[in-house]
CSV table of C-alpha atoms in Angstrom, one decimal:
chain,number,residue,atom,x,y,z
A,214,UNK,CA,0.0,0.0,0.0
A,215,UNK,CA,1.5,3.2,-1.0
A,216,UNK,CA,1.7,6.4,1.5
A,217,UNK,CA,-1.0,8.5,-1.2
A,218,UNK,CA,-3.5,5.4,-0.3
A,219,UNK,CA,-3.8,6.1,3.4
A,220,UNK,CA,-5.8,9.5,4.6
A,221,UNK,CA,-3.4,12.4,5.1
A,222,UNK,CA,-4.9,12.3,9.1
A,223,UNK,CA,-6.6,9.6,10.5
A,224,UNK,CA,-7.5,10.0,14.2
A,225,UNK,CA,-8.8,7.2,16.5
A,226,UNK,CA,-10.5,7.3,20.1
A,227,UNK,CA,-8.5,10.1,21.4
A,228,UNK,CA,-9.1,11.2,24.6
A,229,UNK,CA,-7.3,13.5,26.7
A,230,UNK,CA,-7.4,14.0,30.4
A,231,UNK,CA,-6.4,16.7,32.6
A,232,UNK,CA,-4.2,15.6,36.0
A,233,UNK,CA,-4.8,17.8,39.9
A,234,UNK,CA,-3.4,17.0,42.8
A,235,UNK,CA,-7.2,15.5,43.3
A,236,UNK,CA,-8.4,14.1,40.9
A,237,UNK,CA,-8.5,13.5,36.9
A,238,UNK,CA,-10.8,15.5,34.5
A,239,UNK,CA,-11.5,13.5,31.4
A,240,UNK,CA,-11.6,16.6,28.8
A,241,UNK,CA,-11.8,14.7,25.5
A,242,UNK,CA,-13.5,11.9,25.1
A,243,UNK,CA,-13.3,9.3,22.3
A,244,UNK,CA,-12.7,11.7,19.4
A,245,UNK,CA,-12.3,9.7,15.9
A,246,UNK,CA,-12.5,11.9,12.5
A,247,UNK,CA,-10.4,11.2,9.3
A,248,UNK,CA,-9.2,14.1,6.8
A,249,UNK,CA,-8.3,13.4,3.1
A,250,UNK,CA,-5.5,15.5,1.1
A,251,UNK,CA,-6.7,18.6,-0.3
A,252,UNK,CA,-10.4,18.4,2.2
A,253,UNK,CA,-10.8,20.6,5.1
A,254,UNK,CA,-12.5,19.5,8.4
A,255,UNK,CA,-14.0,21.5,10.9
A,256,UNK,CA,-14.4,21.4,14.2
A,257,UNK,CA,-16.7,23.7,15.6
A,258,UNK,CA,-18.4,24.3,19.0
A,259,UNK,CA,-18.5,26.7,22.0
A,260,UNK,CA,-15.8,27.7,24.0
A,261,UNK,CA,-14.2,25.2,26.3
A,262,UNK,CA,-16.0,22.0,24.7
A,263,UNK,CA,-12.4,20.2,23.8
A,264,UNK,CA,-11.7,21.7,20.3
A,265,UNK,CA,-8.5,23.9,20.4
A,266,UNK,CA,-7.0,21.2,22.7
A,267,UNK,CA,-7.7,18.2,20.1
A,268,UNK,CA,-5.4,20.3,17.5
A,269,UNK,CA,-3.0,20.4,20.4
A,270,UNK,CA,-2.8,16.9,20.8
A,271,UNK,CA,-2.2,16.5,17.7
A,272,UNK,CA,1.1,17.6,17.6
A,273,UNK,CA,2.0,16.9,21.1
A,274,UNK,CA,1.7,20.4,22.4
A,275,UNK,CA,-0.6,20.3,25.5
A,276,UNK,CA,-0.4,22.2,28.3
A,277,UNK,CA,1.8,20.3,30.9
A,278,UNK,CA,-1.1,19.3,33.3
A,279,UNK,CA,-2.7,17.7,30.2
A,280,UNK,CA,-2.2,13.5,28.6
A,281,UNK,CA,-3.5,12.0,25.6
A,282,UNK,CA,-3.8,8.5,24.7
A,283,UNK,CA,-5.7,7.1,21.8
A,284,UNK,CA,-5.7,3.7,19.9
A,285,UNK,CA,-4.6,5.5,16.8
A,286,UNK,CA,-2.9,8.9,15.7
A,287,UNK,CA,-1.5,8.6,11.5
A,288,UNK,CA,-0.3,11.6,9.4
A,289,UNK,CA,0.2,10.7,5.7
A,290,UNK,CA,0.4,6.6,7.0
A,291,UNK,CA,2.8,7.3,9.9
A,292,UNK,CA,2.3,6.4,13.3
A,293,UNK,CA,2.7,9.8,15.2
A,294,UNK,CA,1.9,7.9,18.5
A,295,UNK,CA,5.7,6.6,18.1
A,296,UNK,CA,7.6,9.3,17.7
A,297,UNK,CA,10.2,10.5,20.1
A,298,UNK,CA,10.6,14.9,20.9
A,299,UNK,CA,12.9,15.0,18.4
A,300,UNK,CA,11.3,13.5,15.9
A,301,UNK,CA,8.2,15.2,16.5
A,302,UNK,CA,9.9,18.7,16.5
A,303,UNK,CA,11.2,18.2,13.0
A,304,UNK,CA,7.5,17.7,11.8
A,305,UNK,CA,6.2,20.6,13.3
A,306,UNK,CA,5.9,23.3,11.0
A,307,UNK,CA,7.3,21.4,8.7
A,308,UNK,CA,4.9,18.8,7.3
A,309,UNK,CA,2.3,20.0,9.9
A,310,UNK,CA,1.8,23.4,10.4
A,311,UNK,CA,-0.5,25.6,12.3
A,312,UNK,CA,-2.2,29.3,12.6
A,313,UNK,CA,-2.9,30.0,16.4
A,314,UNK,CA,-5.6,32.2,17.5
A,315,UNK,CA,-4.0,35.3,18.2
A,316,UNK,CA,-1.2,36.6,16.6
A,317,UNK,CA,0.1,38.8,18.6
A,318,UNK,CA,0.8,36.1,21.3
A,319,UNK,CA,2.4,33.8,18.6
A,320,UNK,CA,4.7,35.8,16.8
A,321,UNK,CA,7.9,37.0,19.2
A,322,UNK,CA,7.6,40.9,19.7
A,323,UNK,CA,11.3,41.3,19.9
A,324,UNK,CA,12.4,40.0,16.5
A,325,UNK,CA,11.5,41.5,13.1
A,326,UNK,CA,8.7,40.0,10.8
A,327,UNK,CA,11.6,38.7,8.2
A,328,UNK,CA,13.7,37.1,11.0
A,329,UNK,CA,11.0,34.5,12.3
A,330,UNK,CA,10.2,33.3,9.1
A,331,UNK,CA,13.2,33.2,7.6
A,332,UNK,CA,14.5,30.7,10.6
A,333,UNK,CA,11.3,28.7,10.2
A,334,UNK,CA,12.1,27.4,7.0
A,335,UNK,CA,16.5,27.2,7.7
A,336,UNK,CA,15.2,25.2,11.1
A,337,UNK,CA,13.3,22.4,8.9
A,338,UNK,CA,15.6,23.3,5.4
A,339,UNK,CA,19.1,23.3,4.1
A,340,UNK,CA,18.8,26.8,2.2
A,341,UNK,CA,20.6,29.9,2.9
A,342,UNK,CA,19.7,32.9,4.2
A,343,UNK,CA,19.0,34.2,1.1
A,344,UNK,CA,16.4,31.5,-0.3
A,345,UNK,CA,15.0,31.2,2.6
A,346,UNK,CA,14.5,35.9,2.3
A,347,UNK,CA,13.1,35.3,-1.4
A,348,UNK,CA,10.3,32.3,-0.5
A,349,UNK,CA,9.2,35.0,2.5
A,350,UNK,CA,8.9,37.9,0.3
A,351,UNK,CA,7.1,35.7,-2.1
A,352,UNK,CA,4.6,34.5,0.3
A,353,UNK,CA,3.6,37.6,1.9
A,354,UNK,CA,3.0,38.8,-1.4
A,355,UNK,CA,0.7,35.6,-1.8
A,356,UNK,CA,-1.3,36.3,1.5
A,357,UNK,CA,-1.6,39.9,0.6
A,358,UNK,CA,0.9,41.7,2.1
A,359,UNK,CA,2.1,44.7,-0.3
A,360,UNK,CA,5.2,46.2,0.2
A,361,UNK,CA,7.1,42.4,1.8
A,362,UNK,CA,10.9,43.9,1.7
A,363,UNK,CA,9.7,46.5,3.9
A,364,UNK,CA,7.1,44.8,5.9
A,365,UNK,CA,10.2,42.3,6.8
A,366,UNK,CA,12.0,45.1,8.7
A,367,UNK,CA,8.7,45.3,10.5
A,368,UNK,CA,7.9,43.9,14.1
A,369,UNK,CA,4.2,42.6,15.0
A,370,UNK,CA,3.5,45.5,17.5
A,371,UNK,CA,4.0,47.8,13.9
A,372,UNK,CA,1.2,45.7,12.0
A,373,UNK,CA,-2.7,45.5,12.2
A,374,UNK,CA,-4.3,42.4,13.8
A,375,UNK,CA,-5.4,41.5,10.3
A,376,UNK,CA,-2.0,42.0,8.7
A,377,UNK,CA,-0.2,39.9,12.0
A,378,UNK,CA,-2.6,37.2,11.1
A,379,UNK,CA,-1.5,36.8,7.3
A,380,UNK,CA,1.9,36.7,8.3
A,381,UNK,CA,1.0,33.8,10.6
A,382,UNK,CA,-0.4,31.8,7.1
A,383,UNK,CA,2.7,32.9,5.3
A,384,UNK,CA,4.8,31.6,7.9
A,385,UNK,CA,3.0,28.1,8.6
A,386,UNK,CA,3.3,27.6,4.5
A,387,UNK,CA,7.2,28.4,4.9
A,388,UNK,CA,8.3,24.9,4.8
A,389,UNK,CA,5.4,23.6,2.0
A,390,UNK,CA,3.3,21.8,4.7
A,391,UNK,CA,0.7,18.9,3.9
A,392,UNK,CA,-1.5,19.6,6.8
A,393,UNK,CA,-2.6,23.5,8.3
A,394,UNK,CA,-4.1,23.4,11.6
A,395,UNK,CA,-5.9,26.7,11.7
A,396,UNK,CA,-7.0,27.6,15.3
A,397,UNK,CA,-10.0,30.1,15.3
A,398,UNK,CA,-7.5,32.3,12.6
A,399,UNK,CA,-10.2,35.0,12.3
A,400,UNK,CA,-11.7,35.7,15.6
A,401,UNK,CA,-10.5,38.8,16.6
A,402,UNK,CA,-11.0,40.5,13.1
A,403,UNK,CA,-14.1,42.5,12.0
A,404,UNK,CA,-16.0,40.6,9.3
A,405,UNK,CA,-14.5,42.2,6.5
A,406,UNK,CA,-11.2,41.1,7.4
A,407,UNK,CA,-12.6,37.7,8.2
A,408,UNK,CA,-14.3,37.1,4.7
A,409,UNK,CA,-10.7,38.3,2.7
A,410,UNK,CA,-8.8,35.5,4.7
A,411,UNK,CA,-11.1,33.2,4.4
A,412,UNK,CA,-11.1,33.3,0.4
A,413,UNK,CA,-7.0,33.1,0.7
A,414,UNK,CA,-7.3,29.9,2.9
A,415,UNK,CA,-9.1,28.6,0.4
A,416,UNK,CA,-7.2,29.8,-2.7
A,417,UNK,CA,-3.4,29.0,-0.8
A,418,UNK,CA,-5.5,25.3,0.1
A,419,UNK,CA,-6.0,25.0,-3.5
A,420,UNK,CA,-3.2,26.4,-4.6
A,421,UNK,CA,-0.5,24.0,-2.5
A,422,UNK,CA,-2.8,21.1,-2.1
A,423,UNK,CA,-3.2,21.2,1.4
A,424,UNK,CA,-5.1,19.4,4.0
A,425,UNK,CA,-6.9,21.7,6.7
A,426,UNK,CA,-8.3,21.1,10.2
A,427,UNK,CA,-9.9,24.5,10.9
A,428,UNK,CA,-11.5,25.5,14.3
A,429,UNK,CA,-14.0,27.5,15.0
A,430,UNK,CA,-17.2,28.2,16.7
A,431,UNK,CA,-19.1,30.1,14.0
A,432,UNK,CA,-21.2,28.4,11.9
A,433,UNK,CA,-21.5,31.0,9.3
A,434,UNK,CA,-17.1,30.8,8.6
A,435,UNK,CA,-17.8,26.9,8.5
A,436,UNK,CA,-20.2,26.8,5.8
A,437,UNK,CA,-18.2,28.6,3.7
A,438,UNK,CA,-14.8,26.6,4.2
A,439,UNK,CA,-15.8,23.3,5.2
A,440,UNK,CA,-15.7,19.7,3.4
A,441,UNK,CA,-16.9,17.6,6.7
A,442,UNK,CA,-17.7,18.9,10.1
A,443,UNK,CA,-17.7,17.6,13.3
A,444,UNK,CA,-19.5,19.4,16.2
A,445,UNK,CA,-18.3,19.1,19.9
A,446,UNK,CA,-19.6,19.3,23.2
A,447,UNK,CA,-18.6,19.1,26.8
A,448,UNK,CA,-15.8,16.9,25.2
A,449,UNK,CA,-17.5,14.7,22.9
A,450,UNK,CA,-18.0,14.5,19.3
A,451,UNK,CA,-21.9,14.9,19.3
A,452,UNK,CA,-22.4,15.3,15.5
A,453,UNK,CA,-20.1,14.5,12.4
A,454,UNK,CA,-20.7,14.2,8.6
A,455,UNK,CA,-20.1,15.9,5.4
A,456,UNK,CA,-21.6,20.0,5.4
A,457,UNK,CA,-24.5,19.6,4.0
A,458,UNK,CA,-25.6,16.6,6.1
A,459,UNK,CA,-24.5,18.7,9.2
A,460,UNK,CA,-25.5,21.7,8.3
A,461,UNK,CA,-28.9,21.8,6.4
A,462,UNK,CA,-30.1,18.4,8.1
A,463,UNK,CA,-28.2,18.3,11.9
A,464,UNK,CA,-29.4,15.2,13.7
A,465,UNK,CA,-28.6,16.5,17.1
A,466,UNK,CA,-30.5,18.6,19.2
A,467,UNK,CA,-27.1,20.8,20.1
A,468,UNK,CA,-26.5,21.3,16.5
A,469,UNK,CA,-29.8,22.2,15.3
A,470,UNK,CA,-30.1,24.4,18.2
A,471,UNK,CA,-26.9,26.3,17.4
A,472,UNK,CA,-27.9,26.7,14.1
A,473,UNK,CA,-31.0,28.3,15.1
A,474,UNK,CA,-29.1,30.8,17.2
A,475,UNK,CA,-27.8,32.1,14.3
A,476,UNK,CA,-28.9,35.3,13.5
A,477,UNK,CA,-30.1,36.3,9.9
A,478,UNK,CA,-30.6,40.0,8.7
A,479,UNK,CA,-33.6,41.5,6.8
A,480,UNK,CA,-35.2,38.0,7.6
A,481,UNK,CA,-35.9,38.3,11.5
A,482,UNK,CA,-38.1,40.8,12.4
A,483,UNK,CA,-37.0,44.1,14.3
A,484,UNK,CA,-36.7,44.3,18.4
A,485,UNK,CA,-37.1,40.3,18.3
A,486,UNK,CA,-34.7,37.9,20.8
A,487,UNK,CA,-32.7,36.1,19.4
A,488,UNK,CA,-33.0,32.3,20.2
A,489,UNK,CA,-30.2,31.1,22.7
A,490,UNK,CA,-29.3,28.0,24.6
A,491,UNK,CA,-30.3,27.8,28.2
A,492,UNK,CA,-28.0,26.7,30.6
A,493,UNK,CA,-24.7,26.3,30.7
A,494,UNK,CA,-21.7,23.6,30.0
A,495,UNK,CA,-21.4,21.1,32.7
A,496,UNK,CA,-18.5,21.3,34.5
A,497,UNK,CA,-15.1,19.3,34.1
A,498,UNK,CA,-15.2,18.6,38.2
A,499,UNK,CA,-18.6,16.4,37.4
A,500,UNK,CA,-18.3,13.0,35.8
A,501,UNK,CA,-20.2,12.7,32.8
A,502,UNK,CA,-22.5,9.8,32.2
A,503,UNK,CA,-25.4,9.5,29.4
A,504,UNK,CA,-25.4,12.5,27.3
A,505,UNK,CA,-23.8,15.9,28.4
A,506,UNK,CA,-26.0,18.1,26.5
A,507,UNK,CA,-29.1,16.3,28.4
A,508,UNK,CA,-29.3,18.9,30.7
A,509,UNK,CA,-29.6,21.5,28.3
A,510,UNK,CA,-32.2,19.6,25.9
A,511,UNK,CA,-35.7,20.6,25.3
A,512,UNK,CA,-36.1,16.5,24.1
A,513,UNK,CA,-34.4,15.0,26.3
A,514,UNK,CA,-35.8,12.1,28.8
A,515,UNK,CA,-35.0,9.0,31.0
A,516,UNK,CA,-32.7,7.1,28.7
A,517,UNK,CA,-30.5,9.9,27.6
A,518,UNK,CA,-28.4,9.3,31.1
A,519,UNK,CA,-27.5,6.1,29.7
A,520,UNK,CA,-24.3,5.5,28.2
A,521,UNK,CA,-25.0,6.7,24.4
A,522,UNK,CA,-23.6,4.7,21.2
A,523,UNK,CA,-23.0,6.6,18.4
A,524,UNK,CA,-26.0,6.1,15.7
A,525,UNK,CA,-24.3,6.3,11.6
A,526,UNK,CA,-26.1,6.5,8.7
A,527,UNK,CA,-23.1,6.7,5.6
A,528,UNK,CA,-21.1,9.4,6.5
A,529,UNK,CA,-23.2,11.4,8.9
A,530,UNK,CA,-23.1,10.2,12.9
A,531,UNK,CA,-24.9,11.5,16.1
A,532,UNK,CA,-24.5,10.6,19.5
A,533,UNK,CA,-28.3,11.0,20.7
A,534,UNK,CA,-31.1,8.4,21.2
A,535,UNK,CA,-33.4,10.7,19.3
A,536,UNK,CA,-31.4,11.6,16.0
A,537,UNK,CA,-33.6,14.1,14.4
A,538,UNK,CA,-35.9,15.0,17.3
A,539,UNK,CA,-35.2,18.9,17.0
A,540,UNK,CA,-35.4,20.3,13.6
A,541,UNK,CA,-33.6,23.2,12.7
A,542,UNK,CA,-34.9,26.4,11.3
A,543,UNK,CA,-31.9,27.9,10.0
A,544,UNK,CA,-28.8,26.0,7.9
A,545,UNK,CA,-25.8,28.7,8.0
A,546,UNK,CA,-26.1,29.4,4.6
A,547,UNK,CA,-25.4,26.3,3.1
A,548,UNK,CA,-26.9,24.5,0.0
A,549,UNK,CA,-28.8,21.6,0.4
């Protein structure tokens, strides 16, 4: 079987659990998605429901309180379970890369623009100084950046958040990567800003070929970029399929609840509430048994305390006893 045969990421029952001095809080919960080359993946869901910290563990970079363990973690066929920190470190930002939430955080304030990428790509690549100064100007240019010789000379505290955050995507494609982790990329931008990076993501993911696993927690940014999905909550993975299934036909409660949260202009009526979600997220000191959204659910009953199997129908999964139960009024803008 050749290496192109395999997905580029294949994931199996990962869970990841955080250690006190008291006790253990299971975080992550039997998390299995696969992403082919060239596809993007979403994960999507509120704050704090296990989604930046999957990405993390997928490159080993958890906080230090924080273990994973899972029957099966392969980039492009290779066993990423098996390799040692050094091993790991040479495919960071190499063959994987990835765009962190805030940019300003992420890029060093004492060093100019020019300087971190250019060591990026010597780190991982024997080139000189000099290659390694033409493929960053190039790229900047790519993501949008006029003016690259002199934004080089540059350091992040002189450029806008939105400007920061394309040199982020220039410098996680330094090294030609097959997989981009983006982490929430657009968060802190207005929408305008949001909408022009989106279209380069998916022009540089066409252009280079690349696999994606994008995070984010608004449905509208995931209908536009998304192959599959997979929605999370309190831990779990309570929804997964292609977009469209997801999207325009959610099987869970939580998604088609989300969805209806969404709000869409010239098409609700003035001075009206917008629907929300009561309650809140369970907490990480409770052990959770049966459904964690049960609490939450306008459907729920008895059973749905019960330890839940996942229900599949082709691609498209749901962890709920009453797949379907909650229709949803809205679908994020995407087609049927």
């Amino acid at each position: 079987m050749t290496a192109t045969s395999h997905p580029l990421l294949r994931v199996e029952n990962l869970h990841i659990d955080i250690h006190t001095a008291t006790h253990t809080k299971h975080v992550v919960r039997a998390v299995d998605f696969t992403l082919e080359r060239g596809k993007t993946l979403c994960i999507v869901g509120e704050s704090g429901c296990g989604k930046s910290l999957t990405a993390l563990a997928l490159l080993d970079l958890l906080p230090a309180a924080a273990r994973r363990r899972m029957t099966r973690l392969e980039f492009a066929g290779q066993d990423l379970s098996t390799l040692n920190a050094r091993q790991l470190a040479e495919l960071r930002g190499a063959r994987i890369a990835m765009i962190f939430q805030d940019p300003m955080t992420s890029l060093n304030p004492v060093f100019q623009i020019g300087t971190q990428l250019i060591d990026v790509m010597r780190r991982h690549k024997r080139v000189s100084r000099r290659e390694a100064a033409e493929r960053a100007e190039y790229l900047l240019r790519r993501v949008g950046i006029t003016n690259p010789e002199e934004r080089m000379r540059q350091y992040p505290f002189e450029l806008s958040g939105g400007l920061r955050q394309r040199v982020m995507i220039a410098m996680a494609l330094m090294c030609g990567p097959e997989l981009l982790i983006a982490d929430e990329p657009t968060t802190a931008l207005d929408v305008t800003v949001q909408a022009e990076l989106l279209d380069l993501l998916r022009d540089i993911q066409a252009e280079f070929g690349l696999g994606m696993v994008f995070i984010s927690h608004d449905m509208g940014l995931v209908a536009r970029i998304a192959d599959h999905v997979i929605v999370m909550y309190a831990g779990d993975i309570v929804e997964g399929g292609t977009v469209q299934e997801v999207l325009t036909r959610p099987s869970h409660p939580y998604t088609a609840m989300l969805l209806n949260c969404i709000p869409q202009p010239g098409r609700t009526a003035p001075r009206t509430d917008l629907p929300t979600i009561a309650g809140a997220v369970p907490s990480l000191d409770v052990a959770i048994r049966g459904c964690a959204f049960r609490e939450r659910c306008p459907v729920a009953e008895a059973r749905c305390a019960q330890p839940l199997v996942s229900r599949v129908q082709g691609s498209h999964r749901c962890l709920c006893v009453k797949p379907g139960a909650l229709l949803a009024t809205k679908t994020a803008g995407v087609s049927a």
